[in-house]
Amino acid sequence: MILSETINSMISEDYKERFIAEYQQLIIRYNALKKMLAKWDKNELNFTPTCSRDIYDLQMKAMSDYKAVLETRATLESVNLPELNGD
């Protein structure tokens, strides 16, 4: 899935659809950042990051925490989140 595939759900009248789209967008971004950091660790980046690695690590932590909050809310609000690979 790519971000553009979540647009219609983000503007839905149904909050559960918007919730799922928010979760999908987070997972897409989380996985992209995780992939970039893995390349960084292997010295395979095709650019030089402006921010320090510590900043990116903080972002990963924040995204992971945000993911956990959304998953908890989904359980409490009976929102069935799709199975996405975002460990």
mmCIF file of C-alpha atoms in Angstrom:
data_model
loop_
_atom_site.group_PDB
_atom_site.id
_atom_site.type_symbol
_atom_site.label_atom_id
_atom_site.label_comp_id
_atom_site.label_asym_id
_atom_site.label_seq_id
_atom_site.Cartn_x
_atom_site.Cartn_y
_atom_site.Cartn_z
ATOM 1 C CA MET A 1 0.000 0.000 0.000
ATOM 2 C CA ILE A 2 1.117 3.564 -0.707
ATOM 3 C CA LEU A 3 0.008 6.839 0.879
ATOM 4 C CA SER A 4 -2.079 7.951 -2.093
ATOM 5 C CA GLU A 5 -4.261 4.864 -1.666
ATOM 6 C CA THR A 6 -5.428 6.174 1.729
ATOM 7 C CA ILE A 7 -6.729 9.545 0.515
ATOM 8 C CA ASN A 8 -10.380 8.606 0.037
ATOM 9 C CA SER A 9 -10.544 6.985 3.453
ATOM 10 C CA MET A 10 -9.007 10.076 5.080
ATOM 11 C CA ILE A 11 -11.910 12.213 3.871
ATOM 12 C CA SER A 12 -14.613 9.655 4.666
ATOM 13 C CA GLU A 13 -17.622 10.593 6.774
ATOM 14 C CA ASP A 14 -17.054 7.382 8.744
ATOM 15 C CA TYR A 15 -14.605 7.924 11.589
ATOM 16 C CA LYS A 16 -13.608 4.257 11.571
ATOM 17 C CA GLU A 17 -12.513 4.541 7.935
ATOM 18 C CA ARG A 18 -10.526 7.683 8.798
ATOM 19 C CA PHE A 19 -9.026 5.891 11.795
ATOM 20 C CA ILE A 20 -7.912 2.952 9.642
ATOM 21 C CA ALA A 21 -6.429 5.328 7.053
ATOM 22 C CA GLU A 22 -4.527 7.162 9.797
ATOM 23 C CA TYR A 23 -3.126 3.842 10.979
ATOM 24 C CA GLN A 24 -2.220 2.791 7.436
ATOM 25 C CA GLN A 25 -0.416 6.087 6.838
ATOM 26 C CA LEU A 26 1.520 5.715 10.063
ATOM 27 C CA ILE A 27 2.624 2.185 9.151
ATOM 28 C CA ILE A 28 3.670 3.280 5.654
ATOM 29 C CA ARG A 29 5.772 6.116 7.079
ATOM 30 C CA TYR A 30 7.125 3.977 9.925
ATOM 31 C CA ASN A 31 8.260 1.258 7.522
ATOM 32 C CA ALA A 32 9.858 3.791 5.171
ATOM 33 C CA LEU A 33 11.842 5.365 8.010
ATOM 34 C CA LYS A 34 12.835 1.942 9.327
ATOM 35 C CA LYS A 35 14.082 0.992 5.851
ATOM 36 C CA MET A 36 16.062 4.232 5.575
ATOM 37 C CA LEU A 37 17.688 3.657 8.967
ATOM 38 C CA ALA A 38 18.627 0.100 8.004
ATOM 39 C CA LYS A 39 20.358 1.482 4.910
ATOM 40 C CA TRP A 40 22.071 4.096 7.074
ATOM 41 C CA ASP A 41 23.393 1.355 9.349
ATOM 42 C CA LYS A 42 24.849 -0.423 6.304
ATOM 43 C CA ASN A 43 26.283 2.815 4.852
ATOM 44 C CA GLU A 44 24.013 2.398 1.826
ATOM 45 C CA LEU A 45 22.240 5.782 1.839
ATOM 46 C CA ASN A 46 22.447 7.763 -1.377
ATOM 47 C CA PHE A 47 22.304 11.039 0.562
ATOM 48 C CA THR A 48 23.704 12.565 3.738
ATOM 49 C CA PRO A 49 21.049 13.064 6.428
ATOM 50 C CA THR A 50 20.784 16.569 7.834
ATOM 51 C CA CYS A 51 19.667 15.409 11.284
ATOM 52 C CA SER A 52 21.661 13.243 13.650
ATOM 53 C CA ARG A 53 20.818 9.577 14.019
ATOM 54 C CA ASP A 54 19.567 10.342 17.545
ATOM 55 C CA ILE A 55 16.805 12.524 16.101
ATOM 56 C CA TYR A 56 15.682 9.726 13.786
ATOM 57 C CA ASP A 57 15.768 7.264 16.678
ATOM 58 C CA LEU A 58 13.506 9.610 18.663
ATOM 59 C CA GLN A 59 11.151 9.779 15.694
ATOM 60 C CA MET A 60 11.034 5.971 15.481
ATOM 61 C CA LYS A 61 10.221 5.796 19.199
ATOM 62 C CA ALA A 62 7.465 8.391 18.854
ATOM 63 C CA MET A 63 5.999 6.578 15.861
ATOM 64 C CA SER A 64 6.131 3.265 17.712
ATOM 65 C CA ASP A 65 4.357 4.814 20.704
ATOM 66 C CA TYR A 66 1.755 6.399 18.406
ATOM 67 C CA LYS A 67 1.192 3.006 16.751
ATOM 68 C CA ALA A 68 0.631 1.404 20.167
ATOM 69 C CA VAL A 69 -1.890 4.111 21.100
ATOM 70 C CA LEU A 70 -3.820 3.648 17.856
ATOM 71 C CA GLU A 71 -3.866 -0.125 18.330
ATOM 72 C CA THR A 72 -5.173 0.262 21.887
ATOM 73 C CA ARG A 73 -7.845 2.710 20.750
ATOM 74 C CA ALA A 74 -8.824 0.361 17.937
ATOM 75 C CA THR A 75 -9.417 -2.420 20.442
ATOM 76 C CA LEU A 76 -11.439 -0.185 22.760
ATOM 77 C CA GLU A 77 -13.452 1.362 19.915
ATOM 78 C CA SER A 78 -14.013 -1.914 18.014
ATOM 79 C CA VAL A 79 -12.122 -0.760 14.941
ATOM 80 C CA ASN A 80 -10.751 -3.678 12.940
ATOM 81 C CA LEU A 81 -7.305 -2.626 11.797
ATOM 82 C CA PRO A 82 -5.856 -4.326 8.739
ATOM 83 C CA GLU A 83 -2.886 -6.633 9.172
ATOM 84 C CA LEU A 84 0.069 -4.497 8.161
ATOM 85 C CA ASN A 85 3.741 -5.212 8.625
ATOM 86 C CA GLY A 86 4.880 -2.539 11.051
ATOM 87 C CA ASP A 87 6.790 -4.175 13.857
#
